[in-house]
CSV table of C-alpha atoms in Angstrom, one decimal:
chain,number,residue,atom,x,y,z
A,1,UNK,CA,88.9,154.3,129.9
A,2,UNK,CA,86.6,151.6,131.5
A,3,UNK,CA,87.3,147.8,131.6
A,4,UNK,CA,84.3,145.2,131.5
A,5,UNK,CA,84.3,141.5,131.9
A,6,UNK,CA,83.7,139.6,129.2
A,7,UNK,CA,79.4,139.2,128.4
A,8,UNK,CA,79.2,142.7,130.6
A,9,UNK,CA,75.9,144.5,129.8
A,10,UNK,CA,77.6,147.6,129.7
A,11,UNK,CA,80.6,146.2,127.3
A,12,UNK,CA,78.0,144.3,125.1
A,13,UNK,CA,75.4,147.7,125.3
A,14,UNK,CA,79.0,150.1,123.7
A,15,UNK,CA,80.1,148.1,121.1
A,16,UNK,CA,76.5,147.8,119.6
A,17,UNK,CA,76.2,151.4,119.7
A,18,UNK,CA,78.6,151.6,117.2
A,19,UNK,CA,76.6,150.6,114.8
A,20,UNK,CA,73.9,153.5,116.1
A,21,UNK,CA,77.0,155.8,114.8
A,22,UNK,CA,78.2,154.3,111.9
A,23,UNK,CA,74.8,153.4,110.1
A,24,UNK,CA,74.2,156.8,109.3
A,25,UNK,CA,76.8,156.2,106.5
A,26,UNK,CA,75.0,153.5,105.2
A,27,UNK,CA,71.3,154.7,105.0
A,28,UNK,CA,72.6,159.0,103.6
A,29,UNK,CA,75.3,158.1,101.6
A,30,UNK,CA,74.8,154.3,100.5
A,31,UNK,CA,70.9,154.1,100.3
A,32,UNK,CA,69.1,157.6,100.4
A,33,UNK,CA,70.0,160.8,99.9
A,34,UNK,CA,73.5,160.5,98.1
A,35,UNK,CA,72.2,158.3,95.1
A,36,UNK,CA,69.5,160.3,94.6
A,37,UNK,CA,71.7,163.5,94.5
A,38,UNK,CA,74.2,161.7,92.3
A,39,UNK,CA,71.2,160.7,89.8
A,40,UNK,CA,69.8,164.6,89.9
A,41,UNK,CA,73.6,165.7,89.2
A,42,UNK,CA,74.3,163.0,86.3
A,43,UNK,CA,70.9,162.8,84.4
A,44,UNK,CA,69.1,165.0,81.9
A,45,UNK,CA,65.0,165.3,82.1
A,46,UNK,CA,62.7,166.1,80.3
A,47,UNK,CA,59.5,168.5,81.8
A,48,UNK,CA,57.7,165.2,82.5
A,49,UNK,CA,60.9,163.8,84.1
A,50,UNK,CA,61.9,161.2,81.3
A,51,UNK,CA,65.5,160.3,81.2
A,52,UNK,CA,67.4,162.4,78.1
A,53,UNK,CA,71.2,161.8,78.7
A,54,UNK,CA,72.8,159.8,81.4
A,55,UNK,CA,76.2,160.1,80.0
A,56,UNK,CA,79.0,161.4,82.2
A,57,UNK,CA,82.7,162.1,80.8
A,58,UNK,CA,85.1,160.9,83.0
A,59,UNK,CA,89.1,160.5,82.1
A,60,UNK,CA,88.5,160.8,78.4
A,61,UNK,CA,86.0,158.4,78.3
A,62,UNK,CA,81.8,158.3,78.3
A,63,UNK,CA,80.5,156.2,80.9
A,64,UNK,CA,76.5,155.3,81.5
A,65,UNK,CA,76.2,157.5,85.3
A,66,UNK,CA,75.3,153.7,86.8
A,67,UNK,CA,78.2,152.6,85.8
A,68,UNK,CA,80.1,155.0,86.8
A,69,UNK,CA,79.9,155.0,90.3
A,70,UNK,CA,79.0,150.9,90.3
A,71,UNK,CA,82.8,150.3,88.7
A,72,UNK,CA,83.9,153.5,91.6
A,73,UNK,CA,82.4,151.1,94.3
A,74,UNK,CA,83.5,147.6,93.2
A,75,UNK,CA,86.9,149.6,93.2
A,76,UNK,CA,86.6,150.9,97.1
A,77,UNK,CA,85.7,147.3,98.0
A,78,UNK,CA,88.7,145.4,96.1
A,79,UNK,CA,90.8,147.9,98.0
A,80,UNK,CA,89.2,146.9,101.0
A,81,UNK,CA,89.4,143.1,100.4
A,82,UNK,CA,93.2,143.5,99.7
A,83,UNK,CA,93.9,145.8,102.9
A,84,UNK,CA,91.8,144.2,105.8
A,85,UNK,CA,93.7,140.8,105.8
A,86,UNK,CA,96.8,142.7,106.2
A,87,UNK,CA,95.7,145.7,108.8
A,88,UNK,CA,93.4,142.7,110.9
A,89,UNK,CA,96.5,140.4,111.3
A,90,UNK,CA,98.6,143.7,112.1
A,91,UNK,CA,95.9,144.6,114.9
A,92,UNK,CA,95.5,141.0,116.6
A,93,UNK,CA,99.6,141.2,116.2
A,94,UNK,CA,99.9,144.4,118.0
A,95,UNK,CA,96.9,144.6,120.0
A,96,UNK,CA,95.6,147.8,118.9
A,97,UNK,CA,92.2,146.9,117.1
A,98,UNK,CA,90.6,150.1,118.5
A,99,UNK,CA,93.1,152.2,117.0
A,100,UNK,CA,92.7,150.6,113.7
A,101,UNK,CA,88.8,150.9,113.9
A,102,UNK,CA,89.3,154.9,114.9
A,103,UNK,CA,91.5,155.5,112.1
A,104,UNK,CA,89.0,154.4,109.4
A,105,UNK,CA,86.1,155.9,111.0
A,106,UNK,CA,87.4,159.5,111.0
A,107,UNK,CA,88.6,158.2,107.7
A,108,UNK,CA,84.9,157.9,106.4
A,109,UNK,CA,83.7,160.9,108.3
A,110,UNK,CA,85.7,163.2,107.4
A,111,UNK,CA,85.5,162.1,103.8
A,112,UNK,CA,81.4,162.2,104.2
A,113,UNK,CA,81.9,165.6,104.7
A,114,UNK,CA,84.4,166.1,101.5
A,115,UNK,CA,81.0,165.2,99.3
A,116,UNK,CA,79.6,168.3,100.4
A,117,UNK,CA,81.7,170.1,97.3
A,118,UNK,CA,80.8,166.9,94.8
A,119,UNK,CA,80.5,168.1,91.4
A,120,UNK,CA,80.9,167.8,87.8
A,121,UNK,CA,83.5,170.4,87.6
A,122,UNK,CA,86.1,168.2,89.8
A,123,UNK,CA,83.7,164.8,89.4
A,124,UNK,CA,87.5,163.4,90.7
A,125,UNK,CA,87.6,164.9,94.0
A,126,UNK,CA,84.0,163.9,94.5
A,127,UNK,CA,84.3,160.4,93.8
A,128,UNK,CA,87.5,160.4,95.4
A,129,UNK,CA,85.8,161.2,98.7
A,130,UNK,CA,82.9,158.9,98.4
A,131,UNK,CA,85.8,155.9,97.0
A,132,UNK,CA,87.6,157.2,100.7
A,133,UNK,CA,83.8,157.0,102.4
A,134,UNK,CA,83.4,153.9,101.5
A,135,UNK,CA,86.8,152.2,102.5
A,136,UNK,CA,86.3,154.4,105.8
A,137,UNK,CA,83.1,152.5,106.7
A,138,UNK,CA,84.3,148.6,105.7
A,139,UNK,CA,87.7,149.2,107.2
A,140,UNK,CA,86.2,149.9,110.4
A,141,UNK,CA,83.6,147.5,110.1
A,142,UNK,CA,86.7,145.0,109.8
A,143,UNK,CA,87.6,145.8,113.0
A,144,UNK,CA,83.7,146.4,114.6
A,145,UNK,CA,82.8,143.0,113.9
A,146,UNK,CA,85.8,141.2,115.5
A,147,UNK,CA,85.5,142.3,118.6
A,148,UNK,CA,82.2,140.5,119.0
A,149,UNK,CA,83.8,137.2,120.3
A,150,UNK,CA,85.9,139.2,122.5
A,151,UNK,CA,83.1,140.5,124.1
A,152,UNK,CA,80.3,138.4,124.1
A,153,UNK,CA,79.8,134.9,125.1
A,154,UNK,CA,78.5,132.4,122.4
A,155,UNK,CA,74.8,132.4,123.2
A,156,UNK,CA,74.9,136.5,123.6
A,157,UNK,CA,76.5,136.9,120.1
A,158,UNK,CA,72.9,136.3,118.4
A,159,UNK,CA,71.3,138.5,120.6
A,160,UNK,CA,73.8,141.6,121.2
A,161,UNK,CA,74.3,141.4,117.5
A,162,UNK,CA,70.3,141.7,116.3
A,163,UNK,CA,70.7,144.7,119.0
A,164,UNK,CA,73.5,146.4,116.8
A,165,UNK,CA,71.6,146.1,113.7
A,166,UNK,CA,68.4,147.5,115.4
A,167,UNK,CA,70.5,150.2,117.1
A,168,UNK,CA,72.4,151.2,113.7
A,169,UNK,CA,68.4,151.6,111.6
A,170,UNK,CA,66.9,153.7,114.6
A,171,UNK,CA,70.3,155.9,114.5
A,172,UNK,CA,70.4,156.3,110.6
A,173,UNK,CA,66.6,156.9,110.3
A,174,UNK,CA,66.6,159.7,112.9
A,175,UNK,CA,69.6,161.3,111.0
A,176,UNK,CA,67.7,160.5,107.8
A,177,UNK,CA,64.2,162.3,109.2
A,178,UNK,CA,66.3,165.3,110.1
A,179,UNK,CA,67.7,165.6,106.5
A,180,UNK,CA,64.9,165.2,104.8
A,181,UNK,CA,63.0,167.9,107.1
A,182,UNK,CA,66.0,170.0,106.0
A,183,UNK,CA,65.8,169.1,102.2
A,184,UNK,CA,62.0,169.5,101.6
A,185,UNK,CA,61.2,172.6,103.9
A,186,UNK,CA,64.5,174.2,102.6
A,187,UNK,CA,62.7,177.4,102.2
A,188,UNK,CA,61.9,177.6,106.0
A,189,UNK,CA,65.7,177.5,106.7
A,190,UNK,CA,66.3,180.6,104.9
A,191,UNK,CA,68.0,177.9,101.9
A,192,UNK,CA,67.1,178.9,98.2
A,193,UNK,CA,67.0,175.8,96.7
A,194,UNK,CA,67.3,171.9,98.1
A,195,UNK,CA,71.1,171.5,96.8
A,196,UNK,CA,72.5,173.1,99.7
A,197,UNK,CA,70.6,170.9,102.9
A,198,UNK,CA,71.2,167.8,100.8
A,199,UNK,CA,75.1,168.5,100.6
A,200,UNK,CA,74.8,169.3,104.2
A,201,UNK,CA,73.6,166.4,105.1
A,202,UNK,CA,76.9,164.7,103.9
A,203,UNK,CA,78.3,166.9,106.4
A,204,UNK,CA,76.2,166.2,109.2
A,205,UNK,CA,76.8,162.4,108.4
A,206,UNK,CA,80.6,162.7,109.1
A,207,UNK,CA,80.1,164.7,112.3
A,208,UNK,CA,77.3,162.3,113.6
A,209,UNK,CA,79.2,158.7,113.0
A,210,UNK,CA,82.5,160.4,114.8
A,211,UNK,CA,80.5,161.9,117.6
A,212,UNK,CA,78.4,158.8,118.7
A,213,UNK,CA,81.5,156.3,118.2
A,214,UNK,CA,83.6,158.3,121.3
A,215,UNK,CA,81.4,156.0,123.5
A,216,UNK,CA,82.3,153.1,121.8
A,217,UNK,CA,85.4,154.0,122.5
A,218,UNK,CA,85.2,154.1,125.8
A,219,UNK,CA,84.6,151.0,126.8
A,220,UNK,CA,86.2,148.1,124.1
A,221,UNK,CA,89.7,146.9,124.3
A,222,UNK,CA,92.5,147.8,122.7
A,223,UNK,CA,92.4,144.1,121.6
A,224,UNK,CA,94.8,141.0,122.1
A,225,UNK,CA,98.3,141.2,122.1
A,226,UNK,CA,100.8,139.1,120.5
A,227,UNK,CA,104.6,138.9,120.9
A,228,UNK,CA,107.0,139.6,118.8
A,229,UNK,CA,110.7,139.9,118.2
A,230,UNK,CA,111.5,141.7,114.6
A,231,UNK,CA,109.6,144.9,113.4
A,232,UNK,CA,109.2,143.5,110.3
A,233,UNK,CA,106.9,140.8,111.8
A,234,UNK,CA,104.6,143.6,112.0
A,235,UNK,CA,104.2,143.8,108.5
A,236,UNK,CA,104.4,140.6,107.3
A,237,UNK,CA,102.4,139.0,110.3
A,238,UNK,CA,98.8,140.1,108.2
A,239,UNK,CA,99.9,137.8,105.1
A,240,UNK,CA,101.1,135.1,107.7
A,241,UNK,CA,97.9,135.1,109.7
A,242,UNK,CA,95.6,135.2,106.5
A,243,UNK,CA,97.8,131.9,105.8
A,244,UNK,CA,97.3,130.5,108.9
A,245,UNK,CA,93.4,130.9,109.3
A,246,UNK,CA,93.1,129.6,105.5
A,247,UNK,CA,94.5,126.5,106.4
A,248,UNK,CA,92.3,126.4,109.9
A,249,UNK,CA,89.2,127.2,107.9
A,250,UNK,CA,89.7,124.6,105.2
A,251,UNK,CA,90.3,121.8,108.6
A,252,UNK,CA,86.8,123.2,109.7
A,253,UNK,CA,83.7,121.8,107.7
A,254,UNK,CA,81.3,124.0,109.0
A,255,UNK,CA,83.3,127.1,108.7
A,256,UNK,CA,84.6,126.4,105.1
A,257,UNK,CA,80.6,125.6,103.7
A,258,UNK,CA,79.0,128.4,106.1
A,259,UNK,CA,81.9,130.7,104.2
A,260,UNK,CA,80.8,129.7,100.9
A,261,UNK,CA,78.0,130.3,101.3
A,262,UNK,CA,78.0,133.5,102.8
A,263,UNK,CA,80.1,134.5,99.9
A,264,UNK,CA,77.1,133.6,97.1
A,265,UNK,CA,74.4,135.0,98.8
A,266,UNK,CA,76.1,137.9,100.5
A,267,UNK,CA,77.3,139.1,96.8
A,268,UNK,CA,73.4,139.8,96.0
A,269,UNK,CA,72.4,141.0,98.8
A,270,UNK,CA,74.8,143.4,98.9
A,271,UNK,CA,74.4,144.5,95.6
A,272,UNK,CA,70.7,145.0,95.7
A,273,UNK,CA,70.8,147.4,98.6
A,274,UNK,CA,73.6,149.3,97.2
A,275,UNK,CA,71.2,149.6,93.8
A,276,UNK,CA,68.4,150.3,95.2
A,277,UNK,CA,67.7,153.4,94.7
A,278,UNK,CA,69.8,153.5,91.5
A,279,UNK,CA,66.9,151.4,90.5
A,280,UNK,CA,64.3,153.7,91.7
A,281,UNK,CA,65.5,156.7,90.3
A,282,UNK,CA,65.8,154.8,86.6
A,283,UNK,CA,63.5,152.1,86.5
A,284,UNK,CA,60.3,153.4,87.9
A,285,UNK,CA,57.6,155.8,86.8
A,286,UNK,CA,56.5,158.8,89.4
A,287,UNK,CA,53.8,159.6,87.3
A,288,UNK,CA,54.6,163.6,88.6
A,289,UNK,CA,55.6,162.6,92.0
A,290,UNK,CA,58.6,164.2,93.7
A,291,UNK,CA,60.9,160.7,93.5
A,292,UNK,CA,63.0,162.0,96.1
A,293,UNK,CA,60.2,161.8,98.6
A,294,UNK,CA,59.1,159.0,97.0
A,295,UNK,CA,62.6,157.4,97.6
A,296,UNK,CA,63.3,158.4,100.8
A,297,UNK,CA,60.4,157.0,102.4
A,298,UNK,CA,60.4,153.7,100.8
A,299,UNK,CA,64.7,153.6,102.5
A,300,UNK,CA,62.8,154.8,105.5
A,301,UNK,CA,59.9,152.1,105.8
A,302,UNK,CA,63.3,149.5,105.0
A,303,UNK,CA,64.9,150.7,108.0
A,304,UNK,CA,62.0,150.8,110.5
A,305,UNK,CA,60.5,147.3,109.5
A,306,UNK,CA,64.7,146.3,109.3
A,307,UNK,CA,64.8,146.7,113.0
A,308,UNK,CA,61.7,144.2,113.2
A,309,UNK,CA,63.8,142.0,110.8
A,310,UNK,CA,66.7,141.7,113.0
A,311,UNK,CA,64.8,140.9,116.2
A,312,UNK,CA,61.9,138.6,114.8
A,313,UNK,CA,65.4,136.4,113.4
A,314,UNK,CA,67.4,136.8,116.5
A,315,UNK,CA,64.2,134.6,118.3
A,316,UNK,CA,63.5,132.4,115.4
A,317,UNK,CA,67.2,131.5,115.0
A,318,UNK,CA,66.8,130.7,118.8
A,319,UNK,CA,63.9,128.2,118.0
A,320,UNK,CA,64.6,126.7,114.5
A,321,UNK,CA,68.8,127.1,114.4
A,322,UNK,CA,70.8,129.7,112.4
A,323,UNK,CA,71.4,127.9,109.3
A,324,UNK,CA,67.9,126.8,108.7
A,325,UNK,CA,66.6,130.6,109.7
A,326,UNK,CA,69.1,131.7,106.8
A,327,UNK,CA,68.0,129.4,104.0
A,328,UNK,CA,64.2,130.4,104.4
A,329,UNK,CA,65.3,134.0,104.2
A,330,UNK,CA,67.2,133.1,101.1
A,331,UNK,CA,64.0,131.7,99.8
A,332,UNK,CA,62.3,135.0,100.5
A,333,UNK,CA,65.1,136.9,98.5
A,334,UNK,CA,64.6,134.9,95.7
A,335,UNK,CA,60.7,135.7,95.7
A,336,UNK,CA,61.5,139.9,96.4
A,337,UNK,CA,64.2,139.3,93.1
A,338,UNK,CA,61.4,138.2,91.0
A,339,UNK,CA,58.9,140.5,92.4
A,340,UNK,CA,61.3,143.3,91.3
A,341,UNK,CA,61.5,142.3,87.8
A,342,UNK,CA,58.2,143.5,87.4
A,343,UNK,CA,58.1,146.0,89.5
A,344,UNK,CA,57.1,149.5,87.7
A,345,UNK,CA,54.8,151.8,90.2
A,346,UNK,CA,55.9,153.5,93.3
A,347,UNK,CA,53.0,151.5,95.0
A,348,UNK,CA,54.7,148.2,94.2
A,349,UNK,CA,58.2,149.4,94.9
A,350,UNK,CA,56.7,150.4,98.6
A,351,UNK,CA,55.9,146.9,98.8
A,352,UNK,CA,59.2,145.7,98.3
A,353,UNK,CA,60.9,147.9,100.3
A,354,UNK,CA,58.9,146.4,103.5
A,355,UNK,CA,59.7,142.8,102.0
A,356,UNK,CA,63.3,144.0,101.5
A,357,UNK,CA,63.6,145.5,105.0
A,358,UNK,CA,62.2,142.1,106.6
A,359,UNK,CA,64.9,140.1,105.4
A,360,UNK,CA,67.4,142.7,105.3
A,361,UNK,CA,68.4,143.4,109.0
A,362,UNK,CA,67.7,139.5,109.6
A,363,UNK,CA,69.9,138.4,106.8
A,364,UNK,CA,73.1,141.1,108.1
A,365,UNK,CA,72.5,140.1,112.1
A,366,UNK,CA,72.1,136.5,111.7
A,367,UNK,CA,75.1,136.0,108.9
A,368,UNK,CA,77.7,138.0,111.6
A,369,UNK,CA,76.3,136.1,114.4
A,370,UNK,CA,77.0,132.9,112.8
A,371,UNK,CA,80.3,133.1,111.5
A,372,UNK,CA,80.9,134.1,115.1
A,373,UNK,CA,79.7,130.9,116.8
A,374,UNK,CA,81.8,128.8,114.3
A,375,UNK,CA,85.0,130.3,115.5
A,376,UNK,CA,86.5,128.3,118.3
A,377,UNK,CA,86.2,129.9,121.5
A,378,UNK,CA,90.2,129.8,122.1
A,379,UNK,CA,90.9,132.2,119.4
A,380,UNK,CA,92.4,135.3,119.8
A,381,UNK,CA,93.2,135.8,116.2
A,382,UNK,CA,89.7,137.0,115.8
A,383,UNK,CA,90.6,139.9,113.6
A,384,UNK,CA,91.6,137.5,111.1
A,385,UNK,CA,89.4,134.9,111.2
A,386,UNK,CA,86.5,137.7,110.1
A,387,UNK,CA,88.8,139.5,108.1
A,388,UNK,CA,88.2,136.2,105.8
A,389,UNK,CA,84.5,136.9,106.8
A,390,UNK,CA,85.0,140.7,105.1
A,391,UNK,CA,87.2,139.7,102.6
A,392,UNK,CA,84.3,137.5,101.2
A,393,UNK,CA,81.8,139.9,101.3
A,394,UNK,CA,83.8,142.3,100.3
A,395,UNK,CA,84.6,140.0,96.9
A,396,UNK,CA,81.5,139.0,96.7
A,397,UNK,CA,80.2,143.1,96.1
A,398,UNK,CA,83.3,143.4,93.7
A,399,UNK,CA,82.1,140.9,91.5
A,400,UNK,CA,78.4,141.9,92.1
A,401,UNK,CA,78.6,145.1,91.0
A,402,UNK,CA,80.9,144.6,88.2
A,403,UNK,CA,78.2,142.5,86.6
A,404,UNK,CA,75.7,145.0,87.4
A,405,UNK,CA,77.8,147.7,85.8
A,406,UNK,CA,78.4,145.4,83.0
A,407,UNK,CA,74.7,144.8,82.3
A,408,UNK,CA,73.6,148.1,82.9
A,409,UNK,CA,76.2,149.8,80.3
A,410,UNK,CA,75.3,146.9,77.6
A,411,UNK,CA,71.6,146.4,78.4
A,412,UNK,CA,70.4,150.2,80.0
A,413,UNK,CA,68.3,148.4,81.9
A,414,UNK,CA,69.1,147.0,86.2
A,415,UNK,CA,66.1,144.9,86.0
A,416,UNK,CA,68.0,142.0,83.8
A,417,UNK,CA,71.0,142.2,86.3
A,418,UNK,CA,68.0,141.8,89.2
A,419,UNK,CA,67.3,138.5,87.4
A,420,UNK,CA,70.8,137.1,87.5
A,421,UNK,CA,71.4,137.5,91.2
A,422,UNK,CA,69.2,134.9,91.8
A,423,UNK,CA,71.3,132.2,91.1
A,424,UNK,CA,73.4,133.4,93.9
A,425,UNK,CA,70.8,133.0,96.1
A,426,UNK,CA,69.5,129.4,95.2
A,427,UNK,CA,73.9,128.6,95.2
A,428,UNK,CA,73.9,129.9,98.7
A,429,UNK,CA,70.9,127.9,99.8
A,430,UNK,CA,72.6,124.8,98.3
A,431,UNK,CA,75.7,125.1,100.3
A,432,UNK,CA,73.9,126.1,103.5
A,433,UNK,CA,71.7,122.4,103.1
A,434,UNK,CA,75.3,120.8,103.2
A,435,UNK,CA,76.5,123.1,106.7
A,436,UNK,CA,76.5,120.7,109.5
A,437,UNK,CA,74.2,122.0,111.7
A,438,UNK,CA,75.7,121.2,115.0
């Protein structure tokens, strides 16, 4: 194991390259090919490739397939939100945050790879795995974004952030190209149909993000330690931390609006990349198109203008300040949600996938960055002060995708839903007007 000063090039370079190995997760199994296999698995076509049935039976009950897995995924995230205060204050009290953030990566791998036998016939085990996928990916994300005011000096954190972001969308969409080479020239491979490359890309998924994050191991901290006299300090140290930073976040102005904010706006963004494709696969018509090609190169053109996204911000936050940066890309999410209401063609879905992509790796970079420059440079409890950050994301998606659920099993349709996250965009923009900008 290597040890780097503080702001260190090489220190700053390996913990950004975790998110080269743990974005593959988020692009196969969040955005890409996962959904789309999922929608091929729960719904009936016609010839012409109109929807018949997308009713799924699951624990004696009928469920619309969106649903389904939307209700699945606001579960994995309340599970998260309950566990990361506890486990963050545990690492900062021990001083083990790379252990932590191993144990849920492996977690998510090897539970990537579990979705390679997902099916209707034990629809449990699959959703089990992508439930465990799921809290594998935020759980070490918990622990990923904490260390970035351990490492990196306040006017790095902007910068070496953006990097992570771009990092994570070249990683994913190299992962993504190789899979989709796999899927559509599956006869070349000696495969007889598509089903088999696409389940084995859930497999290569899980092998990628563990084998890429051994660098990142190599070179972060174990974390800062704490001492302690009773074992069950351990324990109870999380609840007392989350306590602690509650009462320090409600003494700091800044930190308690930028939070709030974060929360509203967060919640939508959130949920409109994790229905994207959802919304694709139901919403649009292909007039005979193959909608998986169709669908994997609009989440590819998101990823490669993404990693424009997250630099272009990284040097306008530099010019024109963080907070104002984020409210004109709040502005432009409100203009993509309205877009999407309409939206009906693949032509005008490509469109808003670049849009989406612009603001997307911007929004993420600049939002993590931010928090992170509002925590006093002191700290060392800096696994709990962004377990509050994940616990409010993490919330915010519970209650995000409940509603979309909700919608989509009363209305059928995701494009109402669409309509309603807007209002968490123009709440976050209010707050963000009332951040102090110093």
């Amino acid at each position: 194991m290597k040890h780097f000063p503080k702001g260190h090039k090489k220190l700053l370079r390996a913990w950004a390259f975790y998110d080269w190995a743990n974005s593959v997760y988020s692009l196969v199994i969040s955005s890409a090919i996962f959904p789309i296999f999922y929608g091929a698995l729960t719904l009936v076509k016609d010839e012409q490739g109109n929807i018949l049935n997308d009713q799924i039976d699951f624990l004696g009950f009928t469920w619309n397939n969106d649903t389904l897995i939307s209700y699945v995924t606001a579960l994995a995230f309340l599970t998260i939100s309950i566990l990361s205060p506890l486990l963050s204050g545990i690492a900062d009290y021990l001083g083990n945050k790379k252990r932590f953030m191993r144990f849920f990566n492996y977690l998510g791998a090897f539970s990537c790879i579990g979705l390679f036998w997902f099916n209707l016939e034990i629809l449990w085990f699959g959703l089990f795995c992508y439930y465990l996928a799921l809290i594998g990916f935020w759980g070490s994300i918990v622990f990923y974004n904490s260390y970035l005011p351990d490492i990196a000096f306040p006017e790095q954190q902007d910068q070496v952030s953006a990097k992570g972001y771009a990092m994570g969308y070249i990683g994913s969409v190299i992962l993504l190209i190789i899979c989709l080479v796999l899927i559509m020239f599956y006869e070349l491979w000696g495969f007889e149909s598509k089903d088999f490359p696409t389940r084995l890309s859930f497999i290569l998924t899980g092998v990628w993000w563990i084998g890429f994050s051994q660098y990142t191991y190599l070179y972060l901290p174990q974390g800062n330690k704490k001492a302690y006299t009773r074992k069950k300090d351990v324990f109870l140290n999380g609840f007392r931390e989350l306590k602690l930073i509650a009462i320090k976040i409600k003494q700091n102005l800044s930190l308690r609006l930028y939070l709030y904010a974060f929360f509203l706006y967060s919640m939508a963004v959130q949920t409109i990349m994790l229905i994207a494709t959802y919304f694709g696969i139901e919403e649009l018509d292909w007039g005979g198109q193959d909608a998986t090609v169709g669908l994997i190169i609009s989440i590819l053109l998101i990823q490669l203008v993404a990693v424009l996204g997250a630099l272009l911000t990284s040097r306008l936050s530099r010019k024109y300040g963080n907070i104002q940066v984020l409210m004109g890309i709040n502005f432009i999410w409100v203009a993509i949600c309205v877009y999407a209401y309409f939206i009906n063609t693949p032509q005008q879905f490509y469109v808003a996938a670049a849009c989406v992509g612009l603001v997307m790796g911007g929004i993420q970079s600049l939002s993590r960055s931010t928090y992170s420059k509002f925590i006093p440079e002191k700290a060392k409890d800096t696994a709990s002060y962004f377990s509050f950050y994940d616990v409010s994301e993490k919330i915010g998606i519970v209650i995000g995708m409940l509603s979309y659920g909700f919608v989509a099993q009363v209305t059928g349709s995701i494009r109402s839903a669409i309509l309603f996250l807007i209002l968490f965009f123009i709440l976050g923009i209010i707050l963000l007007t009332r951040v102090p900008r110093k």
